[in-house]
Structures are given as structure tokens and as C-alpha cells.
Coordinates of C-alpha atoms in Angstrom, one line a residue:
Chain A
X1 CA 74.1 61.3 84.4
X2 CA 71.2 62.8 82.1
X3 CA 69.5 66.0 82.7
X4 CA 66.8 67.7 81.6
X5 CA 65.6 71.0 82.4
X6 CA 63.6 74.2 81.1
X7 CA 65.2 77.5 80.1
X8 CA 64.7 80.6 78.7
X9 CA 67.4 82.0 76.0
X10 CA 67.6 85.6 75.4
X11 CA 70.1 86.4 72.1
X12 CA 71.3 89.8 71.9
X13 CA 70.3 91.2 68.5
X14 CA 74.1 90.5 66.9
X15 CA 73.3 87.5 67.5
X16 CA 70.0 86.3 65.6
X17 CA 72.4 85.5 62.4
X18 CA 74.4 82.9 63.9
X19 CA 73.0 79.4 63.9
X20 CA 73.5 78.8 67.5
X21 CA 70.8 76.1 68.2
X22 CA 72.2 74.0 65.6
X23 CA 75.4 74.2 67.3
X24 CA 73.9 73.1 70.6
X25 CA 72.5 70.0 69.4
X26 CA 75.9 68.9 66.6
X27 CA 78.4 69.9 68.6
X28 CA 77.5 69.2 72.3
X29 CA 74.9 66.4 71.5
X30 CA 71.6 67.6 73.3
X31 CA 68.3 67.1 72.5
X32 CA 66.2 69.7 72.7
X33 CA 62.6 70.9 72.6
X34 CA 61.3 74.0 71.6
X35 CA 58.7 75.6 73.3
X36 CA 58.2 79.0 72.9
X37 CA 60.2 81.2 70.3
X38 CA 60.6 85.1 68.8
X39 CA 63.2 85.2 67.3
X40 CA 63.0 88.5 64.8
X41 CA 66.4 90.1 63.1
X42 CA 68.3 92.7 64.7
X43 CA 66.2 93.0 67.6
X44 CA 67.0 90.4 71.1
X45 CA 64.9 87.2 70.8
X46 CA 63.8 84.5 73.3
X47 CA 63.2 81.1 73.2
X48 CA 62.1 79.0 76.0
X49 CA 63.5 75.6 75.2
X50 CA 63.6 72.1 76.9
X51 CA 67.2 70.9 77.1
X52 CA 68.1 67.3 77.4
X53 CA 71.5 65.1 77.4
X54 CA 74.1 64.1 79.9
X55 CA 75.2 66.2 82.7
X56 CA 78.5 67.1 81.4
X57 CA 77.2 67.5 78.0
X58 CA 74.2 70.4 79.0
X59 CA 77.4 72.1 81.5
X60 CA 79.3 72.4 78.0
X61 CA 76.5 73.5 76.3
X62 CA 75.7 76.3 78.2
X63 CA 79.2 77.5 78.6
X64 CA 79.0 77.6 75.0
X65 CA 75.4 79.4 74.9
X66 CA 77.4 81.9 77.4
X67 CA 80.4 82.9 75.3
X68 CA 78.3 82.8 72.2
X69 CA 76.4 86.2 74.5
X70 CA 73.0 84.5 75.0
X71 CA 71.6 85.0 78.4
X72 CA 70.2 82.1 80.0
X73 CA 67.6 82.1 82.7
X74 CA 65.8 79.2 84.4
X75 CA 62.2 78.6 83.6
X76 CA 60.3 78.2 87.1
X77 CA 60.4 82.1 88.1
X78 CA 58.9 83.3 84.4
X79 CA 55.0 82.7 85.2
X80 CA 53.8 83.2 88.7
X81 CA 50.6 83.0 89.9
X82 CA 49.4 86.3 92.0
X83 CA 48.4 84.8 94.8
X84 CA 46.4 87.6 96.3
X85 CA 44.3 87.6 93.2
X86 CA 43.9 83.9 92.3
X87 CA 40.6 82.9 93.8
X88 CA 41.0 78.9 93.2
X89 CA 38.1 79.1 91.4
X90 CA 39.8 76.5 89.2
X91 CA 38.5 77.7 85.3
X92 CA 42.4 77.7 84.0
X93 CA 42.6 73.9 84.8
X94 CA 41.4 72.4 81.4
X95 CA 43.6 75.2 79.8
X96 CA 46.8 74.4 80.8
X97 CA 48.1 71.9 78.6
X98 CA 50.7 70.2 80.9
X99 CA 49.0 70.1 84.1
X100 CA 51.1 72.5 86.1
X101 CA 47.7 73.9 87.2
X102 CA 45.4 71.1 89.1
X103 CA 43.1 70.9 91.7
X104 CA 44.0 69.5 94.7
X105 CA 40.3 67.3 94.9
X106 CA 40.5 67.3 98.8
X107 CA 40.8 70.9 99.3
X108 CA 39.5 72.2 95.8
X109 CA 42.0 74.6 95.5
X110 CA 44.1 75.0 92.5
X111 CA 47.5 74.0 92.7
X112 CA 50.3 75.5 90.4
X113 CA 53.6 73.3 89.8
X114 CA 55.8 75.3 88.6
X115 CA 58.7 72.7 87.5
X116 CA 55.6 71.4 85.2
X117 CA 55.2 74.7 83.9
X118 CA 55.9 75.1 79.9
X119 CA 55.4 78.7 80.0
X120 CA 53.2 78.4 77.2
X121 CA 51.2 81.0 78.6
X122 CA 47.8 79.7 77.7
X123 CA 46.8 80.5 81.1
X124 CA 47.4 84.1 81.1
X125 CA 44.1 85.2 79.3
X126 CA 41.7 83.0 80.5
X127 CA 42.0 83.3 83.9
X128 CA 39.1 85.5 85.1
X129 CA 40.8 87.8 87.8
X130 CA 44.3 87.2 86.0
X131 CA 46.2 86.1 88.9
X132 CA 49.1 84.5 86.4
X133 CA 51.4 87.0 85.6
X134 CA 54.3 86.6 82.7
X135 CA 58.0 87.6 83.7
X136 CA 60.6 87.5 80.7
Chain B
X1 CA 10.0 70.5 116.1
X2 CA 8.7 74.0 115.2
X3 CA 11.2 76.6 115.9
X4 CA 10.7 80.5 115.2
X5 CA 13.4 83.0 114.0
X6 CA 12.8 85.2 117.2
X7 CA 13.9 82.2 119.2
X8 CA 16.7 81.4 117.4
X9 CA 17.7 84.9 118.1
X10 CA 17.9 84.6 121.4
X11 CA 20.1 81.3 121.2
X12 CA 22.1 84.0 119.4
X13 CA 21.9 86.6 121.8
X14 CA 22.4 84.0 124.7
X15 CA 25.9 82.7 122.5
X16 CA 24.1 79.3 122.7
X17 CA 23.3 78.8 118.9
X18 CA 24.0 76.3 117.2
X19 CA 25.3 77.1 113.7
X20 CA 26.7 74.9 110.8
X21 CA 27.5 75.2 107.3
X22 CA 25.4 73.7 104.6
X23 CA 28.5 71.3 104.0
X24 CA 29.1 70.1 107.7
X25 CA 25.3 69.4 108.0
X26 CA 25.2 66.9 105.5
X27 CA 27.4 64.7 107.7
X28 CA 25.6 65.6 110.4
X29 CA 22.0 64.3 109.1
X30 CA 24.0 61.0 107.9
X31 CA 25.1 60.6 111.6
X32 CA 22.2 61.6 113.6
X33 CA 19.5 61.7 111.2
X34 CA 17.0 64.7 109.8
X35 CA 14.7 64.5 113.6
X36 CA 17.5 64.7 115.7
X37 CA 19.8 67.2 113.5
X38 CA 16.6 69.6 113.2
X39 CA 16.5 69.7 116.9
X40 CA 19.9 70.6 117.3
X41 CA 20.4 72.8 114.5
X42 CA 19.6 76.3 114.9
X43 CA 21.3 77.8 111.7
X44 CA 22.9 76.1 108.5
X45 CA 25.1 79.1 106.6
X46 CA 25.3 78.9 102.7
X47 CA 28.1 80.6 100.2
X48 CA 28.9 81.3 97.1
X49 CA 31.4 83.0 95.2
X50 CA 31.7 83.5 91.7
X51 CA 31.6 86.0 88.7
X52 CA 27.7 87.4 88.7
X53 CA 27.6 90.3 85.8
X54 CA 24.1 92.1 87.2
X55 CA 26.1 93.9 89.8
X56 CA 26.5 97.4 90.4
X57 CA 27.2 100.3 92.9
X58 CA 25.6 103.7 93.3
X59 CA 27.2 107.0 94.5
X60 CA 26.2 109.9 95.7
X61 CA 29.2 112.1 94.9
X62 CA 28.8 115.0 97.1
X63 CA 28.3 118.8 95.4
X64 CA 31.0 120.4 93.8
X65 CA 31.6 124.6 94.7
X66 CA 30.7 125.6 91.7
X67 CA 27.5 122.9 91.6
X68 CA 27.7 120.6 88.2
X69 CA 24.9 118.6 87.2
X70 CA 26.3 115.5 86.4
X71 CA 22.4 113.8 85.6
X72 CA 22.1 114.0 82.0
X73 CA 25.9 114.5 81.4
X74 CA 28.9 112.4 80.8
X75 CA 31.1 110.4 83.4
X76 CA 33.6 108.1 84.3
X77 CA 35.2 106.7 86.7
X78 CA 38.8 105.6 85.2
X79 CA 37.9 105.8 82.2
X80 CA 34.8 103.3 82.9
X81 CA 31.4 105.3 81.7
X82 CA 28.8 105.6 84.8
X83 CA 25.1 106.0 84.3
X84 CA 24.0 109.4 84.8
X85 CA 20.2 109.3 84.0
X86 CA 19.1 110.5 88.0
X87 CA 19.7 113.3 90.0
X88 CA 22.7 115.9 90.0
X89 CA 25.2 114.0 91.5
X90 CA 23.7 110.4 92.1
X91 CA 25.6 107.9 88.9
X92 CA 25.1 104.2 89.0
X93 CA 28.5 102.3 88.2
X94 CA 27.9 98.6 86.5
X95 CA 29.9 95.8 86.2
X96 CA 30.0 95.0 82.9
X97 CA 30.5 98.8 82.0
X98 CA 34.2 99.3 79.9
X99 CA 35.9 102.1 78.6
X100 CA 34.9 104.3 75.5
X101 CA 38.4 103.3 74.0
X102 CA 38.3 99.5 74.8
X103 CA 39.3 97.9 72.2
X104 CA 36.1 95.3 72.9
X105 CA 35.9 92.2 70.6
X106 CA 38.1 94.0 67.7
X107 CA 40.9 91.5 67.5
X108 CA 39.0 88.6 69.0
X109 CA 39.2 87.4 71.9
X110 CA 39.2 90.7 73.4
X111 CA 40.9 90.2 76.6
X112 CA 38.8 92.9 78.4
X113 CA 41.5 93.8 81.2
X114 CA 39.5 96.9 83.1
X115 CA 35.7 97.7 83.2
X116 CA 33.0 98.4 86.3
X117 CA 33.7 95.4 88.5
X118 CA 37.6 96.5 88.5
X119 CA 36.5 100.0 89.7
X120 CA 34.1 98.9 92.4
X121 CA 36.8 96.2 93.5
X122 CA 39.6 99.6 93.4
X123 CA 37.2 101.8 95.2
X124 CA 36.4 99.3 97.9
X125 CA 40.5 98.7 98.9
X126 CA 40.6 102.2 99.4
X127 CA 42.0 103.5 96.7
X128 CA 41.9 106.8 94.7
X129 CA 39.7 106.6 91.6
X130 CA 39.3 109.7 88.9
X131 CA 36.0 110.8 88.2
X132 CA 35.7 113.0 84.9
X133 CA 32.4 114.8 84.8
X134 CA 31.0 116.7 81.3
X135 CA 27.8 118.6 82.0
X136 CA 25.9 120.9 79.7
X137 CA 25.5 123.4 82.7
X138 CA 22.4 125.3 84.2
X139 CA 21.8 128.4 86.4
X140 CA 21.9 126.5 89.4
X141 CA 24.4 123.8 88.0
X142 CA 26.5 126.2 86.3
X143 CA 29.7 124.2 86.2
X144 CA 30.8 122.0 82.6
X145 CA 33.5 120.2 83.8
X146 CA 35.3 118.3 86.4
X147 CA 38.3 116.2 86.9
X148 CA 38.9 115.1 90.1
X149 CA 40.5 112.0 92.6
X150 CA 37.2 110.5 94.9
X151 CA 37.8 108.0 97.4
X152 CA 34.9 105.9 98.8
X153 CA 35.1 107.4 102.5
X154 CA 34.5 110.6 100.9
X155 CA 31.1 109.9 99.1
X156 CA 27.9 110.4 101.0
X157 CA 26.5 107.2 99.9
X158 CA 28.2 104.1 98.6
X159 CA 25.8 100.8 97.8
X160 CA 26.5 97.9 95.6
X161 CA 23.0 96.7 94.5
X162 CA 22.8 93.8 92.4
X163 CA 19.6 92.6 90.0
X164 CA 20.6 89.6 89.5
X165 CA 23.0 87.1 91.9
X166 CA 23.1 83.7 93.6
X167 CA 21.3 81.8 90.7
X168 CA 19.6 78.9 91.8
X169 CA 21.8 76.3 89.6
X170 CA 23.2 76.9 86.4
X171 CA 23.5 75.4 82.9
X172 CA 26.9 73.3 82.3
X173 CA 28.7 75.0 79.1
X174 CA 30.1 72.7 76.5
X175 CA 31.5 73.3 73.2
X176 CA 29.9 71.1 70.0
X177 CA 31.0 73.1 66.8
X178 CA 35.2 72.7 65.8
X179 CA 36.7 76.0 66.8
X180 CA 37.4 77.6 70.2
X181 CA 34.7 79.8 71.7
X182 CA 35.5 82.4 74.1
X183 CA 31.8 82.8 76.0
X184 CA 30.7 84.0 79.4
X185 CA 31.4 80.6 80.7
X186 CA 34.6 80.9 80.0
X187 CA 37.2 79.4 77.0
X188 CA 35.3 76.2 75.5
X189 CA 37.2 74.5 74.0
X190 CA 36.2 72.4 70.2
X191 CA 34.4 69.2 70.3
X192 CA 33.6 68.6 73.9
X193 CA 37.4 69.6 74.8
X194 CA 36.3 71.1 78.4
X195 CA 33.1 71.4 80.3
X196 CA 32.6 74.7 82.8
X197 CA 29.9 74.9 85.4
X198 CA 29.2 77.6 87.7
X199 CA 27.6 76.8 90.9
X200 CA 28.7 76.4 94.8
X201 CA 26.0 73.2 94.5
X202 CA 25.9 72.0 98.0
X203 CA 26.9 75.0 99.5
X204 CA 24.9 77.6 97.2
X205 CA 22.5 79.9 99.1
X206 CA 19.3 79.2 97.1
X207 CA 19.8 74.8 96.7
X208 CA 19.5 75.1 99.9
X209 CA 16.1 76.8 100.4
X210 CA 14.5 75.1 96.8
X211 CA 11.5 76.7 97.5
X212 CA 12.2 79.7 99.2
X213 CA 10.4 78.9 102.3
X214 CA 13.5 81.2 104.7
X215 CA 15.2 83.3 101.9
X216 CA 12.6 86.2 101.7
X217 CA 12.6 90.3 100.8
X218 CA 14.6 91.8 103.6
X219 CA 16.8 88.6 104.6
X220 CA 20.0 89.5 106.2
X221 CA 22.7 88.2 104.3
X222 CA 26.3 88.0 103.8
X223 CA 27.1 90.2 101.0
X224 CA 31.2 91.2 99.7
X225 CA 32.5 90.7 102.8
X226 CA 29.7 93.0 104.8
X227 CA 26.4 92.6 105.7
X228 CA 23.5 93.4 103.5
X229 CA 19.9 92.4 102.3
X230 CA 17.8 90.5 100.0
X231 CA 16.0 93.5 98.7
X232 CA 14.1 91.4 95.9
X233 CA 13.7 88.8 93.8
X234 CA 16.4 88.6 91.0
X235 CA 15.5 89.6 87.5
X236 CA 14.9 86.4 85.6
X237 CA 13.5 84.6 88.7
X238 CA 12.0 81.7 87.1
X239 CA 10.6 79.3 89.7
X240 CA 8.5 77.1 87.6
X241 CA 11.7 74.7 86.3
X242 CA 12.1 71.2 86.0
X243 CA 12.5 69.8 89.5
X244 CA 13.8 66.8 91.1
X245 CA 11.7 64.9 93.7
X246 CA 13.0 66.3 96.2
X247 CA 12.2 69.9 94.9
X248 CA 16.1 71.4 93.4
X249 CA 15.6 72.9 90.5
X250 CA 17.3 71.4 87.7
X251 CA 17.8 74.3 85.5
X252 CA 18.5 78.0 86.1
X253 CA 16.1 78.7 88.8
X254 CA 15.6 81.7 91.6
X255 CA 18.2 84.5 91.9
X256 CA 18.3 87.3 94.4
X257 CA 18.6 91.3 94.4
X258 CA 20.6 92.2 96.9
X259 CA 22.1 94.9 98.9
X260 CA 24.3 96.6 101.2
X261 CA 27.1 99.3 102.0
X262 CA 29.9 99.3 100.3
X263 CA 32.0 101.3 102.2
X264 CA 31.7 98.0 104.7
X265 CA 33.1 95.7 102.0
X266 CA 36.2 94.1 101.3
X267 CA 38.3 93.6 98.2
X268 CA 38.8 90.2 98.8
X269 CA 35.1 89.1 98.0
X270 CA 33.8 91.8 95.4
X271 CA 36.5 91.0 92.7
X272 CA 37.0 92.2 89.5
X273 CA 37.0 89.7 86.4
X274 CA 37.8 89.5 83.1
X275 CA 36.0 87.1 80.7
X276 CA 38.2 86.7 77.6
X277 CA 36.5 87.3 74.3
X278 CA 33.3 88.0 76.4
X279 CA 33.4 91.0 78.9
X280 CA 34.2 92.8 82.2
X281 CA 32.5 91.6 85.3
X282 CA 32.7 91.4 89.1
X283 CA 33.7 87.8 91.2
X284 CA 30.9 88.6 94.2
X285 CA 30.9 86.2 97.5
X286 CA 27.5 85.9 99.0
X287 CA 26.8 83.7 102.1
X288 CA 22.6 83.3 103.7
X289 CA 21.9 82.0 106.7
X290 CA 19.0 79.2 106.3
X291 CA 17.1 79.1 110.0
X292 CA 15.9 75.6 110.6
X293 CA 12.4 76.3 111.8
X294 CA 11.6 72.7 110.6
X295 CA 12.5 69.1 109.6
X296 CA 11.5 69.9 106.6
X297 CA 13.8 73.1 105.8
X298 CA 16.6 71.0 107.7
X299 CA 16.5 68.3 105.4
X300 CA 16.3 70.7 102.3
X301 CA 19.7 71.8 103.7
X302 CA 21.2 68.6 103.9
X303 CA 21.0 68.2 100.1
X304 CA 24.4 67.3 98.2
X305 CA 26.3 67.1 95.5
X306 CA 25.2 63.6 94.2
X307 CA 22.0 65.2 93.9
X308 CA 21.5 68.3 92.7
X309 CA 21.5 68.3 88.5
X310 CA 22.3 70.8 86.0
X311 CA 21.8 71.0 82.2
X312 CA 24.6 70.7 79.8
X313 CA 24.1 73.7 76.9
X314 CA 26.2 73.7 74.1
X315 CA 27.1 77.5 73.7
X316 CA 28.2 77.3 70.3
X317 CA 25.0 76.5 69.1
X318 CA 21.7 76.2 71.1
X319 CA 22.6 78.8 73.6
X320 CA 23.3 81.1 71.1
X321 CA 20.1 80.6 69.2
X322 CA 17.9 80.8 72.4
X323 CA 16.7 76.7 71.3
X324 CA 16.0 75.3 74.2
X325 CA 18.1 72.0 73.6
X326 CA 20.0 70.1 76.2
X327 CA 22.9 68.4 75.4
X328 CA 22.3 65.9 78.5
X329 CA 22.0 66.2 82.7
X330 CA 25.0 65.9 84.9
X331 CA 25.5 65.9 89.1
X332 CA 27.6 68.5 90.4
X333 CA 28.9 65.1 92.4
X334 CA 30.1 64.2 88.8
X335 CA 31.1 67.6 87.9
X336 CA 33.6 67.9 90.8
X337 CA 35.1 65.1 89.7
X338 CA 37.1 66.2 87.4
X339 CA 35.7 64.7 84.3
X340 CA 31.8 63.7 82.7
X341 CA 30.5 61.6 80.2
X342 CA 29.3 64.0 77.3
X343 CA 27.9 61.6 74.0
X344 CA 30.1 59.4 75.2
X345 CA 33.0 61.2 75.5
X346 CA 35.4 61.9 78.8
X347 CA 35.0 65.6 79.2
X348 CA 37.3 67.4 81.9
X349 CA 35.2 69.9 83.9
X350 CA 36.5 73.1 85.1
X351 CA 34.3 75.7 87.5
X352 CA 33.9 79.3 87.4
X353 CA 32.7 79.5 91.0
X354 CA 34.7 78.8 93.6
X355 CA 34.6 75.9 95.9
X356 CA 37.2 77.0 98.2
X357 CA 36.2 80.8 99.0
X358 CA 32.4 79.5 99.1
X359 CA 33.2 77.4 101.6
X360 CA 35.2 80.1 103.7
X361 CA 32.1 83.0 103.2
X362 CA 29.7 79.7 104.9
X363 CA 32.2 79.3 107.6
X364 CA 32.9 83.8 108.4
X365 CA 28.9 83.7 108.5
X366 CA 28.9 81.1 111.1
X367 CA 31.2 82.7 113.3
X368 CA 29.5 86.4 113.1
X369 CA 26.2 83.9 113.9
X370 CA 28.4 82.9 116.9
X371 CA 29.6 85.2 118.0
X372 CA 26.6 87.4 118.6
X373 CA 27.4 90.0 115.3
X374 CA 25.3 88.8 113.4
X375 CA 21.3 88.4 113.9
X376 CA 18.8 86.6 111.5
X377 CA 15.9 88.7 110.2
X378 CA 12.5 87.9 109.2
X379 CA 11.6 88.2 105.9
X380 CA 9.4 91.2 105.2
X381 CA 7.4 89.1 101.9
X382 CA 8.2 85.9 100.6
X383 CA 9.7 85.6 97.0
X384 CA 7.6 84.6 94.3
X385 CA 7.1 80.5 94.0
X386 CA 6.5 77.7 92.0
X387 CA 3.0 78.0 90.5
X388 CA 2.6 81.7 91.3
X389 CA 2.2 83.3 87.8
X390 CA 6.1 83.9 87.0
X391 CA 7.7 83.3 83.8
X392 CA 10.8 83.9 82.0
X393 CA 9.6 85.7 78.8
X394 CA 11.7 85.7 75.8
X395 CA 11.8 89.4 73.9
X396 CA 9.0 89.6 71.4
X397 CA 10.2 91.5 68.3
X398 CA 7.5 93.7 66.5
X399 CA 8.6 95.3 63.8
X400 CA 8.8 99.0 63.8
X401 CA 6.8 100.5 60.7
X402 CA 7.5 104.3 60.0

């Protein structure tokens, strides 16, 4: 069964040297797509990454990813929209690139799906009473 | 079918008004047609709700033991500079206002997190805000300094008073150079890559009056989630625009001054904003209540989406430049959409105003009509109309010899 989902990897600092993306796609065959990366020596870096490949393939993978120290945390809970601030005045929706934010055209309010959600965080700045709030 | 506002008042008073919003009564005039509606109709509410940068509050700050004379010094309020050019301890907070140590347009975009609008939006939910006072001191003022917490139910006199709201339409912003602009209008992206408007159309106070025959100095209006007044016509009210036949402006138009207690407000519907690249402003819902006195101010209600038009501006170039080029016309029926036609290109459309809260502000002002809470006033003097001598001047630079 293939899988695809979004992550975010933190690498503890020791671990910036070591090539482990390389790793993840040689030795347990997954694509993957990078969307989001800082990755600076001897301090911890992230990368938000969109992992592909069959089911038992990605479990292996991220077993590996675990040993190797990299924390791994799922990508829907890292942008959030505030929604006591967001006004649904809808000026975000030509800025995000995926189409996570939409409006809905019956009700005119903006819609936020998070599982389409790159975290690119285009959104962030643009939106006028900054109701979409970044959590790494 | 000539109805007065005195008598709608006592529909009011009586709880036997009837009261719709300027959305609902364009179905209505499609089912039952303009005669019939304006017989019905007693009220049509209008809202709007979107980022309007001539805003502002006053405060009277009460008198500090020692006295300081805060007119002609230096203060803030969080950090946010407040105009101090009146008496001893009356300031005048704007919207736009940021602090000394923003970092403004340095690294560009600026992203303009805090400014005047964020304070008034603080101060109305109720929270603490520091004032920071220098004065050069007096013998009856003697005091130089002050730091101190205020909180609005504290002040003697809290009043947002805005110049300039509730613009009668509004340009369409669109992008024509190849790089990302960061304007007023929000992010524009290069080459026609987005197209923002900023208008409640249908719903909007002022398409629904074109001519300004209700609306009037001294209307009772919904205003941040209280009640306040028109007080005046808007600065910039230009009246004499291109017009469609049936009389909406199709440019930038009337706007109101308006105003009304703050400490009354709520948080949800005086907002503060951020502009990226651009500026600190405040998000401000206003809602007016259109009596239908006549067919004719009935059907002027019932006007929609399909046909009210606004001006596409490229604000990388003519805007800037203060040409008065138009990049073409578009329907806010088109605009809602999702996407226009710009020199024939599919251009998504995003809004700055919002639908959904405009909507809601229409819908509270209906029920306070209801319900008896809220009574319709007549206007005191008219604003200024078409063909009355107004015009939007540009600035007329003369040099300055010494």
C-alpha cells in the first residue's frame, strides 16, 4: 500500500553532518519532496518534507529517522489559523500557493484545509489581522 | 407610497416594523416587485466591514495629582505616539500611528505588527494599556513625566471618530510591472497574478443610498459594534464620478465621518490590521439603516452585485503616479467570483472587506431595529451631492523661494 504524507524533521545539532536524507531515499526507497528546510551546522535544523513510498517502506524509514535522533512531528498542527482573529475577509486566498485556504463561494468565508497545507508559510504576513499563526 | 421616518418610528416603537437587509431585499423586489416591496418595507440595513485607515479615537485622560500638561508634550500609548496638539490632557490616537522604534519599510516588506488600530482594538477588550507622558512642565502643570497603566473605563471620555469610512466603491488593485508589490491593497502579485477589491458591494452602506437622499449629518448608525453617528461627510467625498444609469457610482465616490463611544464598542468589529510592506491600520464594521420613504429609495436598495462596477488601477504604476488610467471596469458579480478577465488574462480576485462579517453587522442592525433598541434618526443636513460644487483636488505644489 503507498503512502504519502507531510512531516516536519527536527535534527539535533550532532546530527547536521550525517547524510541522512540520502539515506532515506537509497536505502528505504522513498520519494520525497522538500518543502521547507534550515538546516545550519551545529545548531538543530528542520525540514518539512513530503514523504512518499509503500506503507512498510515509510514505517522503516521513520524507524530509521528515529534511531538516527531526528524528531519527527506531523505537519497538520504546525500553522493554525486563530480563529478569533481571522475575519474571513478572504485577502490570503490568492497567496497560498496550494489552496489549503479557499472560499467557501456559498458562505464567503474562508476555509483552511489543513491536510493541503505545505506550511510554506506564505500566508503568515499577508494576512491583515494575522490570524495564521506558525508552530515548529 | 410616501412614508416618513417619524412613522417608521412608531412601527418601531409599536415592534411592528418591518426590517431587511440590503441582501434579503433584493430577492424580495424579484418576488414581489419595487411597488409592493416599498409598501412593505419599512427599513433595509446595510454593512460593511473592512480595513478603513482615517480612523481614530480621542481621550480625555483624566488629571494627574501633580497636574502634567500633556498638550505640546510627548505620548504614547504602547509605545504608539498620540497627538498631543489640544488641551492638557485631551490626545487623539490614529490608526495608522506606529512606534518611534518600528522598524517601518527598512527591510522591505515591513511587516508592521503593532500601531494605532492595535491599541484602540486592546483598549476596547478591556485591557490595560501604558501611557508614557513627557511634558516640558508649567506652574500650573508642574509635572515632566508620567508612566502609568489606563484602562478605557477609567478615561472621562473615550470616542473613535473617523474622517474618512464606508467609501462609496473602490478601485480594483492589480499588479502590471514584474515584481511583487506590497501596497495598501494588499500583496499584488507580478503580471496580473491576483486582483484585490475592497467593497461590501450589495451590502455597502453608501451603494445603497447613491445619492445620499437617507444617509445625512446626524444619521444613527451602527458603528464597532455600538451605536454612533454620521457626524459629516468623509474627507475626499467626491460625488461628481462616473455613474451608471441607475446612479452607483463607478469609481471611489461618498465616504462618511463618523462617530460614537467607544467605551460601548466591541473588539470584535474595531480590529486591528497589519498591511505588509504598507502600514498599521484598523478593520472597522459599519452597518446604516436605509428608511424606505419611497419607491424610489427602495429600488436604490435593491441594487446588486451584477451591477455595481469598479475600476481596475494598476498600483504599480498609475496609482502611484496619480495618472488617472484605468486598466478596465469589472462587476463586483464578477469579482466574487473568484476570477476576472484582466487584458485577457484569468486573474483570481481576493477581497480586503469582508463578505461574511458585513453581512452579520446588516443582520445585528436589524434585530436592534426589531427589537425596539434601536431608533432611526433624521438627518440634521443632507451631505453634499452630485452637482453641488465638490471636487477632489489634487495638492498643488508651489515652490518655496527663500
Amino acid at each position: 500500500m503507498a503512502i504519502s504524507k507531510r512531516v516536519v524533521l527536527h535534527f539535533p545539532s550532532r546530527s547536521v553532518d550525517q547524510p541522512i536524507i540520502y539515506r532515506l531515499v537509497r536505502d528505504y526507497n522513498l520519494v520525497l519532496n522538500i518543502l521547507k528546510a534550515s538546516v545550519t551546522p551545529k545548531e538543530e535544523g528542520i525540514m518539512v518534507l513530503e514523504l512518499s513510498g509503500a506503507r512498510a517502506d515509510y514505517d522503516k524509514g521513520i524507524r530509521y529517522l528515529q534511531e538516527a535522533g531526528v524528531r519527527i512531528q506531523s505537519l497538520g498542527q504546525d500553522i493554525m489559523r486563530n480563529d478569533a482573529r481571522c475575519t474571513h475577509c478572504g485577502a490570503c486566498v490568492v497567496i497560498c500557493p496550494t489552496g489549503a485556504l479557499a472560499l467557501d463561494p456559498k458562505t464567503r468565508m474562508v476555509d483552511f484545509y489543513e491536510d493541503k497545507c505545505t506550511a510554506c508559510e506564505l500566508c503568515v504576513l499577508p494576512c491583515p489581522p494575522r490570524a495564521m499563526e506558525v508552530y515548529f | 407610497m410616501i412614508k416618513t421616518i417619524a412613522e417608521i418610528n412608531e412601527k418601531i416603537g409599536r415592534g411592528q416594523a418591518v426590517v431587511v437587509t440590503a441582501e434579503e431585499v433584493i430577492g424580495l423586489v424579484a418576488k414581489k416587485g419595487v411597488e409592493r416591496a416599498a409598501r412593505e418595507v419599512d427599513v433595509v440595513t446595510t454593512g460593511t466591514f473592512g480595513p478603513m485607515c482615517s480612523s481614530g479615537a480621542y481621550f480625555n485622560l483624566g488629571h494627574s495629582k501633580p497636574r502634567i500638561k500633556v498638550g505640546g508634550g510627548r505620548a504614547y500609548l504602547n509605545d504608539v505616539p498620540v497627538y498631543t496638539g489640544i488641551a492638557a490632557v485631551d490626545v487623539f490616537l490614529g490608526a495608522t500611528a506606529i512606534p518611534d522604534d518600528d522598524p517601518r519599510n527598512r527591510i522591505h516588506p515591513g511587516p508592521f505588527n503593532y500601531g494605532g488600530g492595535h491599541v484602540i482594538e486592546e483598549l476596547v477588550a478591556g485591557k490595560d494599556v501604558r501611557l508614557v507622558v513627557s511634558a516640558y512642565g508649567t506652574d500650573c502643570y508642574p509635572r515632566k513625566r508620567l508612566e502609568t497603566w489606563i484602562n478605557i473605563k477609567d478615561l472621562n471620555e473615550a470616542v473613535l471618530f473617523n474622517v474618512r469610512n464606508a467609501y462609496q466603491n473602490y478601485n480594483v488593485a492589480v499588479n502590471l510591472s514584474d515584481k511583487t508589490i506590497y501596497t495598501y491593497m494588499g500583496v499584488l502579485k507580478p503580471k496580473l497574478g491576483n486582483a484585490n477589491y475592497c467593497s461590501a458591494g450589495q451590502l455597502s452602506p453608501l451603494l445603497n443610498d447613491p445619492y445620499y437622499k437617507t444617509i445625512g449629518i446626524g444619521t444613527r448608525i451602527f458603528i464597532g459594534g455600538g451605536m454612533g453617528y454620521v457626524a459629516w461627510h468623509g474627507t475626499q467625498h467626491n460625488p461628481d464620478v462616473l455613474r451608471s444609469d441607475d446612479g452607483v457610482p463607478r469609481r471611489g465616490a461618498g465616504t462618511l465621518a463618523v462617530i460614537g463611544d467607544l467605551k460601548q464598542m466591541n473588539p470584535r468589529w474595531l480590529v486591528g490590521t497589519s498591511m505588509l510592506g504598507y502600514g498599521s491600520t484598523l478593520t472597522v464594521g459599519i452597518g446604516v439603516p436605509i428608511p424606505i420613504l419611497s419607491e424610489e429609495i427602495l429600488r436604490y436598495t435593491a441594487v446588486k452585485d451584477e451591477d455595481i462596477f469598479a475600476a481596475i488601477v494598476d498600483y504599480s504604476g498609475s496609482y502611484p503616479q496619480m495618472s488617472p488610467d484605468v486598466v478596465g471596469e469589472v462587476s463586483y458579480g464578477e469579482l466574487k467570483s473568484g476570477r476576472i478577465s484582466v487584458k485577457g488574462k484569468e486573474v483570481p480576485t481576493a477581497s480586503l472587506s469582508s463578505y461574511p462579517r458585513a453581512v452579520e453587522i446588516a443582520n445585528m442592525l436589524k434585530d436592534w431595529i426589531i427589537k425596539g433598541e434601536f431608533l432611526l434618526t433624521e438627518p440634521v443636513a443632507p451631505l453634499p451631492g452630485v452637482k453641488e460644487g465638490i471636487t477632489f483636488k489634487p495638492l498643488k505644489e508651489r515652490p518655496i523661494e527663500e
